[in-house]
Amino acid sequence: MIRTRFAPSPNGPLHLGHAYAAVVAHDLARAGGGEFGVRIEDIDGARSRAEFAGQALEDLAWLGLAADGPVSRQSANLARYAAAGEQLMALGLLYPCSCTRREVAEAAIDRGPDGPIYPGTCRGRTAQPGDDVAWRIDMARASDMAGPLWWDDAVAGRQRARPEMFGDVVLLRKEAPASYHLAATLDDAADGITLVTRGSDLFHASHIHRLLQELLGLPVPTWHHHGLLVEADGRKLAKRRGSPALADLRRAGDDGPALADRLRAGLLPAGLSLAEGLYLPA
Ligand code: GLU
């Protein structure tokens, strides 16, 4: 059975872009006679707030897009991330790194989809228990071990996995139990997601996720990366640039299901449009 998901990070209030993503995930599940899952991605200790998670679930209920089955939360899955970290360590694919963001930016000679590519300064290093380090994947080695991989996007078609374009990304972070890539990949598998639904700004992340699935022996879903709502300047919606919070519309008495229907029909507020295709940050 098909199972899709909407996976907000409760770092701020949901806005219309989130509503659109939830509509897409919900409707794809319904169209396939399947289930719509919701996962709260709440392991960013510095930014994640319980109040935003609560609001997000109220917003979804208001839109008529409540989850089928229990809502999952990343903060409940820390043991899963630690176990996968051990698995990757046992394969000899992780190395400790204490470089700061600034050091990486200064030493990088290339940029990947997520920013500067780590030049591998700490590759070959070892750590003592208790060292305050992040753990990076040796991407070239991991790709060699996995062999050639492909993944299927319902919109963009079959893709050859090219995780190397990211370089040695961090999988276990210093300040959080796991990186987005590791946590989302593990949770999609554990939540039984068969169709990973998300915005095209995360399209490239799937190259890494496909590799992790192979290394960790996880089931391989299909992906559906949808277009993003963008403002007149082509940048994606963000609360800090004035896109209204769903919670404010809800509290002002707006009709949630009618809003969801307008998004379905492509009827967007003035100044907003739907950017199809890959989103490249301006
Ligand atoms: N938590 C991410 C976000 O709010 C989405 C991650 C995903 O859908 O894989 O942007």
mmCIF file of C-alpha atoms and ligand atoms in Angstrom:
data_model
loop_
_atom_site.group_PDB
_atom_site.id
_atom_site.type_symbol
_atom_site.label_atom_id
_atom_site.label_comp_id
_atom_site.label_asym_id
_atom_site.label_seq_id
_atom_site.Cartn_x
_atom_site.Cartn_y
_atom_site.Cartn_z
ATOM 1 C CA MET A 1 0.000 0.000 0.000
ATOM 2 C CA ILE A 2 1.187 3.491 -0.840
ATOM 3 C CA ARG A 3 2.146 5.695 2.106
ATOM 4 C CA THR A 4 3.265 9.316 1.685
ATOM 5 C CA ARG A 5 4.369 11.815 4.277
ATOM 6 C CA PHE A 6 4.607 15.440 5.249
ATOM 7 C CA ALA A 7 7.583 16.080 7.540
ATOM 8 C CA PRO A 8 7.739 19.625 8.913
ATOM 9 C CA SER A 9 10.547 20.891 11.138
ATOM 10 C CA PRO A 10 8.929 22.812 14.016
ATOM 11 C CA ASN A 11 11.393 25.680 13.783
ATOM 12 C CA GLY A 12 8.706 28.255 13.090
ATOM 13 C CA PRO A 13 5.056 28.477 12.085
ATOM 14 C CA LEU A 14 3.863 26.687 8.947
ATOM 15 C CA HIS A 15 3.066 28.916 5.973
ATOM 16 C CA LEU A 16 1.330 28.461 2.622
ATOM 17 C CA GLY A 17 4.308 26.569 1.182
ATOM 18 C CA HIS A 18 3.889 23.956 3.888
ATOM 19 C CA ALA A 19 0.149 23.816 3.260
ATOM 20 C CA TYR A 20 0.839 23.142 -0.416
ATOM 21 C CA ALA A 21 3.348 20.374 0.441
ATOM 22 C CA ALA A 22 0.829 18.766 2.796
ATOM 23 C CA VAL A 23 -1.925 18.943 0.146
ATOM 24 C CA VAL A 24 0.329 17.215 -2.400
ATOM 25 C CA ALA A 25 1.375 14.459 0.013
ATOM 26 C CA HIS A 26 -2.185 13.943 1.232
ATOM 27 C CA ASP A 27 -3.749 13.886 -2.227
ATOM 28 C CA LEU A 28 -1.146 11.526 -3.686
ATOM 29 C CA ALA A 29 -1.898 9.112 -0.854
ATOM 30 C CA ARG A 30 -5.643 9.408 -1.428
ATOM 31 C CA ALA A 31 -5.267 9.013 -5.201
ATOM 32 C CA GLY A 32 -3.365 5.781 -4.649
ATOM 33 C CA GLY A 33 -5.847 4.483 -2.083
ATOM 34 C CA GLY A 34 -3.123 4.746 0.547
ATOM 35 C CA GLU A 35 -2.192 6.601 3.707
ATOM 36 C CA PHE A 36 -0.865 10.042 4.494
ATOM 37 C CA GLY A 37 1.748 10.119 7.287
ATOM 38 C CA VAL A 38 2.995 13.085 9.285
ATOM 39 C CA ARG A 39 6.390 13.240 10.951
ATOM 40 C CA ILE A 40 7.614 16.046 13.167
ATOM 41 C CA GLU A 41 11.337 16.584 12.535
ATOM 42 C CA ASP A 42 12.187 17.954 15.950
ATOM 43 C CA ILE A 43 15.821 17.120 16.633
ATOM 44 C CA ASP A 44 17.335 20.512 15.954
ATOM 45 C CA GLY A 45 17.792 21.390 19.633
ATOM 46 C CA ALA A 46 18.634 25.012 18.952
ATOM 47 C CA ARG A 47 15.656 25.813 16.720
ATOM 48 C CA SER A 48 12.942 23.229 17.340
ATOM 49 C CA ARG A 49 10.053 24.266 19.625
ATOM 50 C CA ALA A 50 7.228 22.083 20.995
ATOM 51 C CA GLU A 51 4.804 24.962 20.529
ATOM 52 C CA PHE A 52 5.403 24.996 16.758
ATOM 53 C CA ALA A 53 4.913 21.222 16.549
ATOM 54 C CA GLY A 54 1.548 21.557 18.314
ATOM 55 C CA GLN A 55 0.522 24.413 16.016
ATOM 56 C CA ALA A 56 1.532 22.444 12.926
ATOM 57 C CA LEU A 57 -0.772 19.575 13.865
ATOM 58 C CA GLU A 58 -3.617 22.001 14.524
ATOM 59 C CA ASP A 59 -2.962 23.653 11.162
ATOM 60 C CA LEU A 60 -3.157 20.294 9.393
ATOM 61 C CA ALA A 61 -6.404 19.379 11.131
ATOM 62 C CA TRP A 62 -7.796 22.803 10.193
ATOM 63 C CA LEU A 63 -6.864 22.257 6.531
ATOM 64 C CA GLY A 64 -8.599 18.866 6.586
ATOM 65 C CA LEU A 65 -5.254 17.080 6.199
ATOM 66 C CA ALA A 66 -4.878 15.196 9.477
ATOM 67 C CA ALA A 67 -2.505 12.231 9.457
ATOM 68 C CA ASP A 68 -3.673 8.672 8.951
ATOM 69 C CA GLY A 69 -2.375 6.833 11.997
ATOM 70 C CA PRO A 70 -0.072 8.153 14.686
ATOM 71 C CA VAL A 71 2.169 11.161 14.048
ATOM 72 C CA SER A 72 5.833 10.203 14.371
ATOM 73 C CA ARG A 73 8.462 12.387 16.019
ATOM 74 C CA GLN A 74 12.168 12.273 15.447
ATOM 75 C CA SER A 75 12.906 13.060 19.090
ATOM 76 C CA ALA A 76 11.539 9.586 19.914
ATOM 77 C CA ASN A 77 13.886 7.873 17.454
ATOM 78 C CA LEU A 78 17.329 8.700 18.822
ATOM 79 C CA ALA A 79 18.253 5.066 19.508
ATOM 80 C CA ARG A 80 17.549 4.308 15.846
ATOM 81 C CA TYR A 81 19.994 6.985 14.694
ATOM 82 C CA ALA A 82 22.681 5.824 17.120
ATOM 83 C CA ALA A 83 22.313 2.201 15.951
ATOM 84 C CA ALA A 84 22.655 3.216 12.303
ATOM 85 C CA GLY A 85 25.695 5.314 13.193
ATOM 86 C CA GLU A 86 27.304 2.216 14.731
ATOM 87 C CA GLN A 87 26.441 0.180 11.650
ATOM 88 C CA LEU A 88 28.152 2.714 9.377
ATOM 89 C CA MET A 89 31.117 2.924 11.745
ATOM 90 C CA ALA A 90 31.473 -0.844 11.722
ATOM 91 C CA LEU A 91 31.635 -0.622 7.917
ATOM 92 C CA GLY A 92 34.538 1.824 8.351
ATOM 93 C CA LEU A 93 32.676 4.580 6.531
ATOM 94 C CA LEU A 94 32.613 7.351 9.148
ATOM 95 C CA TYR A 95 35.414 9.543 10.442
ATOM 96 C CA PRO A 96 35.457 12.159 13.181
ATOM 97 C CA CYS A 97 35.739 15.822 12.298
ATOM 98 C CA SER A 98 36.102 18.877 14.476
ATOM 99 C CA CYS A 99 36.322 21.496 11.723
ATOM 100 C CA THR A 100 34.109 24.523 12.201
ATOM 101 C CA ARG A 101 31.696 25.696 9.514
ATOM 102 C CA ARG A 102 34.033 28.589 8.848
ATOM 103 C CA GLU A 103 37.084 26.358 8.475
ATOM 104 C CA VAL A 104 35.177 24.226 5.974
ATOM 105 C CA ALA A 105 34.077 27.295 4.007
ATOM 106 C CA GLU A 106 37.642 28.628 3.909
ATOM 107 C CA ALA A 107 39.263 25.345 2.912
ATOM 108 C CA ALA A 108 36.630 24.246 0.370
ATOM 109 C CA ILE A 109 37.609 24.423 -3.273
ATOM 110 C CA ASP A 110 34.211 23.440 -4.657
ATOM 111 C CA ARG A 111 30.544 23.875 -3.940
ATOM 112 C CA GLY A 112 27.899 21.143 -3.922
ATOM 113 C CA PRO A 113 24.095 21.336 -3.729
ATOM 114 C CA ASP A 114 24.299 22.105 0.011
ATOM 115 C CA GLY A 115 27.163 24.583 -0.023
ATOM 116 C CA PRO A 116 30.943 24.231 0.282
ATOM 117 C CA ILE A 117 32.236 20.699 -0.223
ATOM 118 C CA TYR A 118 34.285 19.478 2.707
ATOM 119 C CA PRO A 119 37.886 19.078 1.509
ATOM 120 C CA GLY A 120 38.495 15.987 3.668
ATOM 121 C CA THR A 121 40.865 17.636 6.151
ATOM 122 C CA CYS A 122 40.038 15.159 8.943
ATOM 123 C CA ARG A 123 39.788 12.029 6.757
ATOM 124 C CA GLY A 124 41.820 9.232 8.356
ATOM 125 C CA ARG A 125 41.497 10.759 11.830
ATOM 126 C CA THR A 126 40.354 8.706 14.819
ATOM 127 C CA ALA A 127 38.551 9.850 17.952
ATOM 128 C CA GLN A 128 38.570 8.915 21.608
ATOM 129 C CA PRO A 129 35.282 8.198 23.377
ATOM 130 C CA GLY A 130 33.783 11.438 24.617
ATOM 131 C CA ASP A 131 35.525 13.631 22.007
ATOM 132 C CA ASP A 132 33.281 16.465 20.883
ATOM 133 C CA VAL A 133 33.269 15.678 17.169
ATOM 134 C CA ALA A 134 30.896 15.303 14.257
ATOM 135 C CA TRP A 135 31.056 12.165 12.099
ATOM 136 C CA ARG A 136 31.365 12.465 8.343
ATOM 137 C CA ILE A 137 30.841 9.775 5.759
ATOM 138 C CA ASP A 138 33.753 8.984 3.463
ATOM 139 C CA MET A 139 31.608 9.450 0.381
ATOM 140 C CA ALA A 140 33.984 8.044 -2.217
ATOM 141 C CA ARG A 141 34.497 4.909 -0.183
ATOM 142 C CA ALA A 142 30.799 4.533 0.602
ATOM 143 C CA SER A 143 29.863 4.941 -3.079
ATOM 144 C CA ASP A 144 32.429 2.337 -4.068
ATOM 145 C CA MET A 145 31.085 -0.071 -1.491
ATOM 146 C CA ALA A 146 27.471 0.419 -2.638
ATOM 147 C CA GLY A 147 28.207 0.249 -6.368
ATOM 148 C CA PRO A 148 26.075 2.025 -8.987
ATOM 149 C CA LEU A 149 22.615 3.013 -7.735
ATOM 150 C CA TRP A 150 19.466 4.494 -9.248
ATOM 151 C CA TRP A 151 16.350 6.049 -7.816
ATOM 152 C CA ASP A 152 12.966 6.930 -9.255
ATOM 153 C CA ASP A 153 11.246 10.271 -9.032
ATOM 154 C CA ALA A 154 7.618 10.329 -10.133
ATOM 155 C CA VAL A 155 8.103 13.761 -11.726
ATOM 156 C CA ALA A 156 11.727 13.786 -12.917
ATOM 157 C CA GLY A 157 12.057 10.105 -13.816
ATOM 158 C CA ARG A 158 14.874 7.659 -13.156
ATOM 159 C CA GLN A 159 18.030 9.142 -11.658
ATOM 160 C CA ARG A 160 21.528 7.780 -11.359
ATOM 161 C CA ALA A 161 22.498 8.347 -7.713
ATOM 162 C CA ARG A 162 25.365 10.832 -7.502
ATOM 163 C CA PRO A 163 25.986 11.325 -3.786
ATOM 164 C CA GLU A 164 29.618 12.234 -4.548
ATOM 165 C CA MET A 165 28.498 15.727 -5.548
ATOM 166 C CA PHE A 166 27.966 16.494 -1.855
ATOM 167 C CA GLY A 167 31.390 15.319 -0.673
ATOM 168 C CA ASP A 168 31.849 13.927 2.836
ATOM 169 C CA VAL A 169 28.677 15.181 4.547
ATOM 170 C CA VAL A 170 28.141 15.040 8.307
ATOM 171 C CA LEU A 171 25.818 12.207 9.372
ATOM 172 C CA LEU A 172 26.143 12.447 13.165
ATOM 173 C CA ARG A 173 26.267 16.005 14.352
ATOM 174 C CA LYS A 174 27.965 17.506 17.387
ATOM 175 C CA GLU A 175 24.945 19.415 18.573
ATOM 176 C CA ALA A 176 22.181 17.028 17.409
ATOM 177 C CA PRO A 177 21.805 13.267 17.428
ATOM 178 C CA ALA A 178 21.781 12.875 13.646
ATOM 179 C CA SER A 179 21.899 14.915 10.484
ATOM 180 C CA TYR A 180 18.764 15.471 8.448
ATOM 181 C CA HIS A 181 19.990 12.963 5.837
ATOM 182 C CA LEU A 182 20.454 10.078 8.245
ATOM 183 C CA ALA A 183 17.367 10.764 10.353
ATOM 184 C CA ALA A 184 14.959 11.279 7.439
ATOM 185 C CA THR A 185 16.212 8.184 5.593
ATOM 186 C CA LEU A 186 15.873 5.950 8.637
ATOM 187 C CA ASP A 187 12.489 7.334 9.614
ATOM 188 C CA ASP A 188 10.992 7.084 6.148
ATOM 189 C CA ALA A 189 11.904 3.392 6.210
ATOM 190 C CA ALA A 190 10.608 2.828 9.748
ATOM 191 C CA ASP A 191 7.399 4.762 9.024
ATOM 192 C CA GLY A 192 6.741 2.542 6.006
ATOM 193 C CA ILE A 193 6.871 5.436 3.531
ATOM 194 C CA THR A 194 6.651 4.081 -0.016
ATOM 195 C CA LEU A 195 6.424 7.471 -1.745
ATOM 196 C CA VAL A 196 8.668 10.166 -0.291
ATOM 197 C CA THR A 197 6.821 13.412 -1.004
ATOM 198 C CA ARG A 198 8.673 16.691 -0.539
ATOM 199 C CA GLY A 199 9.626 19.930 -2.254
ATOM 200 C CA SER A 200 12.049 20.087 -5.149
ATOM 201 C CA ASP A 201 14.490 22.048 -2.953
ATOM 202 C CA LEU A 202 15.354 18.655 -1.429
ATOM 203 C CA PHE A 203 15.615 16.810 -4.743
ATOM 204 C CA HIS A 204 19.401 16.417 -4.576
ATOM 205 C CA ALA A 205 19.279 15.106 -1.006
ATOM 206 C CA SER A 206 17.741 11.933 -2.426
ATOM 207 C CA HIS A 207 21.110 11.010 -3.968
ATOM 208 C CA ILE A 208 22.482 10.676 -0.443
ATOM 209 C CA HIS A 209 19.373 9.003 0.918
ATOM 210 C CA ARG A 210 19.506 6.337 -1.784
ATOM 211 C CA LEU A 211 23.122 5.567 -0.844
ATOM 212 C CA LEU A 212 22.253 5.326 2.861
ATOM 213 C CA GLN A 213 19.396 2.949 2.070
ATOM 214 C CA GLU A 214 21.808 0.680 0.281
ATOM 215 C CA LEU A 215 24.458 0.767 2.999
ATOM 216 C CA LEU A 216 21.944 0.202 5.794
ATOM 217 C CA GLY A 217 19.825 -2.422 4.020
ATOM 218 C CA LEU A 218 16.649 -0.290 4.011
ATOM 219 C CA PRO A 219 13.710 -0.605 1.613
ATOM 220 C CA VAL A 220 13.857 1.767 -1.378
ATOM 221 C CA PRO A 221 10.826 4.022 -1.880
ATOM 222 C CA THR A 222 9.860 6.086 -4.900
ATOM 223 C CA TRP A 223 10.149 9.868 -4.601
ATOM 224 C CA HIS A 224 7.842 12.659 -5.677
ATOM 225 C CA HIS A 225 9.507 16.069 -5.546
ATOM 226 C CA HIS A 226 6.887 18.718 -6.114
ATOM 227 C CA GLY A 227 7.186 22.341 -7.226
ATOM 228 C CA LEU A 228 7.524 25.089 -4.641
ATOM 229 C CA LEU A 229 5.485 28.179 -3.974
ATOM 230 C CA VAL A 230 7.687 31.167 -4.659
ATOM 231 C CA GLU A 231 7.375 34.890 -4.193
ATOM 232 C CA ALA A 232 7.516 37.427 -7.013
ATOM 233 C CA ASP A 233 11.338 37.515 -6.784
ATOM 234 C CA GLY A 234 11.492 33.751 -7.363
ATOM 235 C CA ARG A 235 12.566 32.947 -3.822
ATOM 236 C CA LYS A 236 10.683 30.291 -1.905
ATOM 237 C CA LEU A 237 8.229 31.366 0.733
ATOM 238 C CA ALA A 238 9.555 32.083 4.181
ATOM 239 C CA LYS A 239 7.817 33.330 7.254
ATOM 240 C CA ARG A 240 10.580 35.859 7.871
ATOM 241 C CA ARG A 241 9.800 37.570 4.555
ATOM 242 C CA GLY A 242 6.179 38.047 5.447
ATOM 243 C CA SER A 243 4.379 34.947 4.137
ATOM 244 C CA PRO A 244 1.379 34.603 6.442
ATOM 245 C CA ALA A 245 1.462 31.881 9.076
ATOM 246 C CA LEU A 246 -1.297 29.295 8.717
ATOM 247 C CA ALA A 247 -1.932 29.651 12.446
ATOM 248 C CA ASP A 248 -2.760 33.340 11.934
ATOM 249 C CA LEU A 249 -5.178 32.583 9.089
ATOM 250 C CA ARG A 250 -6.753 29.850 11.216
ATOM 251 C CA ARG A 251 -7.154 32.132 14.221
ATOM 252 C CA ALA A 252 -8.588 34.868 12.010
ATOM 253 C CA GLY A 253 -11.401 32.458 11.138
ATOM 254 C CA ASP A 254 -10.379 31.539 7.588
ATOM 255 C CA ASP A 255 -11.838 28.363 6.098
ATOM 256 C CA GLY A 256 -9.059 25.714 6.130
ATOM 257 C CA PRO A 257 -10.519 23.151 3.695
ATOM 258 C CA ALA A 258 -11.404 25.971 1.272
ATOM 259 C CA LEU A 259 -7.777 27.147 1.402
ATOM 260 C CA ALA A 260 -6.587 23.583 0.714
ATOM 261 C CA ASP A 261 -8.971 23.454 -2.259
ATOM 262 C CA ARG A 262 -7.637 26.733 -3.651
ATOM 263 C CA LEU A 263 -4.088 25.382 -3.435
ATOM 264 C CA ARG A 264 -5.238 22.226 -5.239
ATOM 265 C CA ALA A 265 -6.735 24.359 -7.977
ATOM 266 C CA GLY A 266 -3.587 26.494 -8.252
ATOM 267 C CA LEU A 267 -5.442 29.593 -7.062
ATOM 268 C CA LEU A 268 -2.680 31.433 -5.251
ATOM 269 C CA PRO A 269 -2.652 34.777 -3.466
ATOM 270 C CA ALA A 270 -1.347 37.696 -5.550
ATOM 271 C CA GLY A 271 2.431 37.708 -5.872
ATOM 272 C CA LEU A 272 2.848 33.962 -5.371
ATOM 273 C CA SER A 273 3.431 31.371 -8.034
ATOM 274 C CA LEU A 274 4.235 27.701 -8.276
ATOM 275 C CA ALA A 275 7.768 27.033 -9.532
ATOM 276 C CA GLU A 276 7.905 23.621 -11.157
ATOM 277 C CA GLY A 277 11.190 21.890 -11.677
ATOM 278 C CA LEU A 278 14.272 22.029 -9.535
ATOM 279 C CA TYR A 279 14.587 24.859 -7.103
ATOM 280 C CA LEU A 280 17.999 26.455 -7.043
ATOM 281 C CA PRO A 281 18.543 29.004 -4.272
ATOM 282 C CA ALA A 282 18.951 32.565 -5.597
HETATM 283 N N1 GLU B 1 11.839 18.716 7.626
HETATM 284 C C1 GLU B 1 12.112 19.217 6.307
HETATM 285 C C2 GLU B 1 11.537 20.598 6.143
HETATM 286 O O1 GLU B 1 10.687 21.026 6.918
HETATM 287 C C3 GLU B 1 11.532 18.328 5.228
HETATM 288 C C4 GLU B 1 12.299 17.097 5.087
HETATM 289 C C5 GLU B 1 11.749 16.089 4.082
HETATM 290 O O2 GLU B 1 10.619 16.238 3.635
HETATM 291 O O3 GLU B 1 12.481 15.149 3.784
HETATM 292 O O4 GLU B 1 11.950 21.296 5.240
#
